[in-house]
Amino acid sequence: RGLEVKYDIAPGKGIKGIPFGTGVSGVRAALGAGFKSFMRTPGAAHPCDYFAGAGLFANYDKTGRLEAIELASPAAPELYGINLLGMGFEQAVKYLKSKDPQLEREVDGAISLALGISLYAPHAVNDPKLPPESVLVFAPGYYD
């Protein structure tokens, strides 16, 4: 296992050093080189950037402003010092629920609108002890 890249999640604001609303060039400057830009879905309003070395996808709104950040290995997305990818899905859900009792549990993940965090765990139905595949940190209104 390689080196983890730690990110402090600031609920409703982004990740430390890269707030929501940052433009494409600002995100790229903050994260450095080595990204790939692509349309995530056919109907996407704006291409997203994937920084492989950081384990980070930057999702932009139609005006090119950061609205969501998806983090996967080697990223270590931390909420109040706890790495959400460093524990099993079941444990991560329990931790997030302690911060947001309204957390919505789904078959392949969980969403906290209050924290602006969702977990993606496609394997959870078979093995909830495995860590989530990714953590999405999103701006208020992202799911509206």
PDB file of C-alpha atoms in Angstrom:
ATOM      1  CA  ARG A   1       0.000   0.000   0.000  1.00  0.00           C
ATOM      2  CA  GLY A   2       1.421   3.366  -1.034  1.00  0.00           C
ATOM      3  CA  LEU A   3       1.459   6.640   0.802  1.00  0.00           C
ATOM      4  CA  GLU A   4      -1.893   8.045   1.834  1.00  0.00           C
ATOM      5  CA  VAL A   5      -2.767  11.596   0.894  1.00  0.00           C
ATOM      6  CA  LYS A   6      -4.621  13.180   3.821  1.00  0.00           C
ATOM      7  CA  TYR A   7      -7.517  15.581   3.246  1.00  0.00           C
ATOM      8  CA  ASP A   8      -9.368  17.395   6.026  1.00  0.00           C
ATOM      9  CA  ILE A   9     -13.066  17.589   5.218  1.00  0.00           C
ATOM     10  CA  ALA A  10     -14.727  20.901   6.112  1.00  0.00           C
ATOM     11  CA  PRO A  11     -18.469  20.046   6.098  1.00  0.00           C
ATOM     12  CA  GLY A  12     -20.369  22.322   3.727  1.00  0.00           C
ATOM     13  CA  LYS A  13     -17.176  24.125   2.714  1.00  0.00           C
ATOM     14  CA  GLY A  14     -14.992  21.609   0.819  1.00  0.00           C
ATOM     15  CA  ILE A  15     -11.641  20.231   1.876  1.00  0.00           C
ATOM     16  CA  LYS A  16      -8.967  22.236   3.689  1.00  0.00           C
ATOM     17  CA  GLY A  17      -7.192  24.415   1.134  1.00  0.00           C
ATOM     18  CA  ILE A  18      -9.757  23.839  -1.638  1.00  0.00           C
ATOM     19  CA  PRO A  19     -13.152  25.391  -0.880  1.00  0.00           C
ATOM     20  CA  PHE A  20     -16.278  24.864  -2.954  1.00  0.00           C
ATOM     21  CA  GLY A  21     -16.695  27.575  -5.573  1.00  0.00           C
ATOM     22  CA  THR A  22     -12.994  27.495  -6.515  1.00  0.00           C
ATOM     23  CA  GLY A  23     -12.515  27.742 -10.281  1.00  0.00           C
ATOM     24  CA  VAL A  24     -10.942  24.995 -12.403  1.00  0.00           C
ATOM     25  CA  SER A  25      -7.552  26.759 -12.584  1.00  0.00           C
ATOM     26  CA  GLY A  26      -7.524  27.295  -8.795  1.00  0.00           C
ATOM     27  CA  VAL A  27      -8.232  23.607  -8.115  1.00  0.00           C
ATOM     28  CA  ARG A  28      -5.528  22.545 -10.573  1.00  0.00           C
ATOM     29  CA  ALA A  29      -3.035  24.975  -9.025  1.00  0.00           C
ATOM     30  CA  ALA A  30      -3.809  23.694  -5.506  1.00  0.00           C
ATOM     31  CA  LEU A  31      -3.426  20.031  -6.483  1.00  0.00           C
ATOM     32  CA  GLY A  32      -0.560  20.334  -8.957  1.00  0.00           C
ATOM     33  CA  ALA A  33       0.049  18.515 -12.217  1.00  0.00           C
ATOM     34  CA  GLY A  34      -0.981  15.060 -13.284  1.00  0.00           C
ATOM     35  CA  PHE A  35      -4.705  15.312 -13.905  1.00  0.00           C
ATOM     36  CA  LYS A  36      -6.993  13.981 -16.600  1.00  0.00           C
ATOM     37  CA  SER A  37     -10.052  15.982 -17.624  1.00  0.00           C
ATOM     38  CA  PHE A  38     -13.140  14.154 -18.944  1.00  0.00           C
ATOM     39  CA  MET A  39     -16.936  14.185 -19.106  1.00  0.00           C
ATOM     40  CA  ARG A  40     -18.112  11.897 -16.305  1.00  0.00           C
ATOM     41  CA  THR A  41     -21.576  11.392 -17.813  1.00  0.00           C
ATOM     42  CA  PRO A  42     -22.936  12.132 -21.294  1.00  0.00           C
ATOM     43  CA  GLY A  43     -25.124  14.931 -19.902  1.00  0.00           C
ATOM     44  CA  ALA A  44     -22.460  16.462 -17.645  1.00  0.00           C
ATOM     45  CA  ALA A  45     -22.500  20.269 -17.573  1.00  0.00           C
ATOM     46  CA  HIS A  46     -18.700  20.502 -17.278  1.00  0.00           C
ATOM     47  CA  PRO A  47     -15.733  18.102 -17.512  1.00  0.00           C
ATOM     48  CA  CYS A  48     -14.384  16.825 -14.192  1.00  0.00           C
ATOM     49  CA  ASP A  49     -10.682  16.494 -13.331  1.00  0.00           C
ATOM     50  CA  TYR A  50      -9.143  13.286 -12.010  1.00  0.00           C
ATOM     51  CA  PHE A  51      -5.903  13.585 -10.058  1.00  0.00           C
ATOM     52  CA  ALA A  52      -4.737   9.929  -9.942  1.00  0.00           C
ATOM     53  CA  GLY A  53      -1.805  10.502  -7.570  1.00  0.00           C
ATOM     54  CA  ALA A  54      -4.102  12.230  -5.111  1.00  0.00           C
ATOM     55  CA  GLY A  55      -7.040   9.824  -5.489  1.00  0.00           C
ATOM     56  CA  LEU A  56      -9.237  12.853  -6.143  1.00  0.00           C
ATOM     57  CA  PHE A  57     -11.989  13.698  -8.625  1.00  0.00           C
ATOM     58  CA  ALA A  58     -12.935  17.395  -8.820  1.00  0.00           C
ATOM     59  CA  ASN A  59     -16.512  17.918 -10.040  1.00  0.00           C
ATOM     60  CA  TYR A  60     -17.497  21.342 -11.344  1.00  0.00           C
ATOM     61  CA  ASP A  61     -20.831  23.031 -11.940  1.00  0.00           C
ATOM     62  CA  LYS A  62     -21.737  24.425 -15.365  1.00  0.00           C
ATOM     63  CA  THR A  63     -19.813  27.654 -14.631  1.00  0.00           C
ATOM     64  CA  GLY A  64     -16.606  25.722 -13.854  1.00  0.00           C
ATOM     65  CA  ARG A  65     -16.793  26.158 -10.078  1.00  0.00           C
ATOM     66  CA  LEU A  66     -15.964  23.280  -7.712  1.00  0.00           C
ATOM     67  CA  GLU A  67     -19.150  21.698  -6.328  1.00  0.00           C
ATOM     68  CA  ALA A  68     -18.033  18.228  -5.230  1.00  0.00           C
ATOM     69  CA  ILE A  69     -14.850  16.295  -4.492  1.00  0.00           C
ATOM     70  CA  GLU A  70     -14.721  12.508  -4.677  1.00  0.00           C
ATOM     71  CA  LEU A  71     -11.889  10.850  -2.767  1.00  0.00           C
ATOM     72  CA  ALA A  72     -10.642   7.276  -3.208  1.00  0.00           C
ATOM     73  CA  SER A  73      -7.396   5.470  -2.366  1.00  0.00           C
ATOM     74  CA  PRO A  74      -4.639   6.720  -1.921  1.00  0.00           C
ATOM     75  CA  ALA A  75      -6.687   9.607  -0.482  1.00  0.00           C
ATOM     76  CA  ALA A  76      -7.375   9.551   3.251  1.00  0.00           C
ATOM     77  CA  PRO A  77     -10.430  11.808   3.666  1.00  0.00           C
ATOM     78  CA  GLU A  78     -10.649  12.755   7.335  1.00  0.00           C
ATOM     79  CA  LEU A  79     -13.671  14.109   9.166  1.00  0.00           C
ATOM     80  CA  TYR A  80     -12.585  15.500  12.556  1.00  0.00           C
ATOM     81  CA  GLY A  81      -9.384  13.430  12.386  1.00  0.00           C
ATOM     82  CA  ILE A  82     -11.057  10.124  11.433  1.00  0.00           C
ATOM     83  CA  ASN A  83     -10.167   8.591   8.029  1.00  0.00           C
ATOM     84  CA  LEU A  84     -13.493   7.538   6.454  1.00  0.00           C
ATOM     85  CA  LEU A  85     -11.724   5.116   4.085  1.00  0.00           C
ATOM     86  CA  GLY A  86      -9.679   3.640   6.929  1.00  0.00           C
ATOM     87  CA  MET A  87     -12.582   1.700   8.454  1.00  0.00           C
ATOM     88  CA  GLY A  88     -15.302  -0.677   7.328  1.00  0.00           C
ATOM     89  CA  PHE A  89     -18.432   0.711   5.664  1.00  0.00           C
ATOM     90  CA  GLU A  90     -20.644  -0.283   8.608  1.00  0.00           C
ATOM     91  CA  GLN A  91     -18.289   1.492  11.025  1.00  0.00           C
ATOM     92  CA  ALA A  92     -18.107   4.602   8.792  1.00  0.00           C
ATOM     93  CA  VAL A  93     -21.928   4.761   8.653  1.00  0.00           C
ATOM     94  CA  LYS A  94     -22.078   4.531  12.447  1.00  0.00           C
ATOM     95  CA  TYR A  95     -19.493   7.320  12.808  1.00  0.00           C
ATOM     96  CA  LEU A  96     -21.307   9.628  10.356  1.00  0.00           C
ATOM     97  CA  LYS A  97     -24.661   8.867  12.004  1.00  0.00           C
ATOM     98  CA  SER A  98     -23.169  10.032  15.316  1.00  0.00           C
ATOM     99  CA  LYS A  99     -22.571  13.422  13.633  1.00  0.00           C
ATOM    100  CA  ASP A 100     -25.835  13.415  11.616  1.00  0.00           C
ATOM    101  CA  PRO A 101     -28.759  11.323  12.924  1.00  0.00           C
ATOM    102  CA  GLN A 102     -30.599  12.065   9.623  1.00  0.00           C
ATOM    103  CA  LEU A 103     -27.973  10.111   7.624  1.00  0.00           C
ATOM    104  CA  GLU A 104     -29.681   8.144   4.830  1.00  0.00           C
ATOM    105  CA  ARG A 105     -28.435   4.574   4.473  1.00  0.00           C
ATOM    106  CA  GLU A 106     -28.627   3.015   0.993  1.00  0.00           C
ATOM    107  CA  VAL A 107     -27.777  -0.421  -0.388  1.00  0.00           C
ATOM    108  CA  ASP A 108     -24.488   0.779  -1.897  1.00  0.00           C
ATOM    109  CA  GLY A 109     -23.716   3.719   0.355  1.00  0.00           C
ATOM    110  CA  ALA A 110     -24.957   6.467   2.644  1.00  0.00           C
ATOM    111  CA  ILE A 111     -25.663  10.198   2.324  1.00  0.00           C
ATOM    112  CA  SER A 112     -25.506  12.943   4.938  1.00  0.00           C
ATOM    113  CA  LEU A 113     -27.031  16.125   3.556  1.00  0.00           C
ATOM    114  CA  ALA A 114     -26.206  17.927   6.819  1.00  0.00           C
ATOM    115  CA  LEU A 115     -22.480  17.102   6.573  1.00  0.00           C
ATOM    116  CA  GLY A 116     -22.311  17.207   2.765  1.00  0.00           C
ATOM    117  CA  ILE A 117     -20.717  13.762   2.700  1.00  0.00           C
ATOM    118  CA  SER A 118     -21.693  10.526   1.015  1.00  0.00           C
ATOM    119  CA  LEU A 119     -20.067   7.106   1.038  1.00  0.00           C
ATOM    120  CA  TYR A 120     -19.953   4.832  -2.004  1.00  0.00           C
ATOM    121  CA  ALA A 121     -19.645   1.153  -1.125  1.00  0.00           C
ATOM    122  CA  PRO A 122     -20.899  -1.111  -3.951  1.00  0.00           C
ATOM    123  CA  HIS A 123     -19.671  -4.208  -2.058  1.00  0.00           C
ATOM    124  CA  ALA A 124     -21.503  -3.304   1.186  1.00  0.00           C
ATOM    125  CA  VAL A 125     -24.411  -5.615   0.447  1.00  0.00           C
ATOM    126  CA  ASN A 126     -22.025  -8.615   0.481  1.00  0.00           C
ATOM    127  CA  ASP A 127     -19.396  -7.406   2.950  1.00  0.00           C
ATOM    128  CA  PRO A 128     -20.182  -4.310   5.072  1.00  0.00           C
ATOM    129  CA  LYS A 129     -16.846  -4.742   6.878  1.00  0.00           C
ATOM    130  CA  LEU A 130     -14.883  -3.654   3.793  1.00  0.00           C
ATOM    131  CA  PRO A 131     -14.088   0.066   3.634  1.00  0.00           C
ATOM    132  CA  PRO A 132     -16.119   2.333   1.342  1.00  0.00           C
ATOM    133  CA  GLU A 133     -14.723   2.630  -2.202  1.00  0.00           C
ATOM    134  CA  SER A 134     -14.969   6.425  -2.131  1.00  0.00           C
ATOM    135  CA  VAL A 135     -16.154   9.448  -0.168  1.00  0.00           C
ATOM    136  CA  LEU A 136     -17.953  12.306  -1.897  1.00  0.00           C
ATOM    137  CA  VAL A 137     -17.757  15.730  -0.252  1.00  0.00           C
ATOM    138  CA  PHE A 138     -20.390  18.017  -1.766  1.00  0.00           C
ATOM    139  CA  ALA A 139     -21.549  21.624  -1.567  1.00  0.00           C
ATOM    140  CA  PRO A 140     -24.911  22.568  -0.053  1.00  0.00           C
ATOM    141  CA  GLY A 141     -27.629  22.142  -2.714  1.00  0.00           C
ATOM    142  CA  TYR A 142     -25.614  19.570  -4.714  1.00  0.00           C
ATOM    143  CA  TYR A 143     -28.452  17.016  -4.591  1.00  0.00           C
ATOM    144  CA  ASP A 144     -31.291  19.552  -5.093  1.00  0.00           C
TER     145      ASP A 144
END
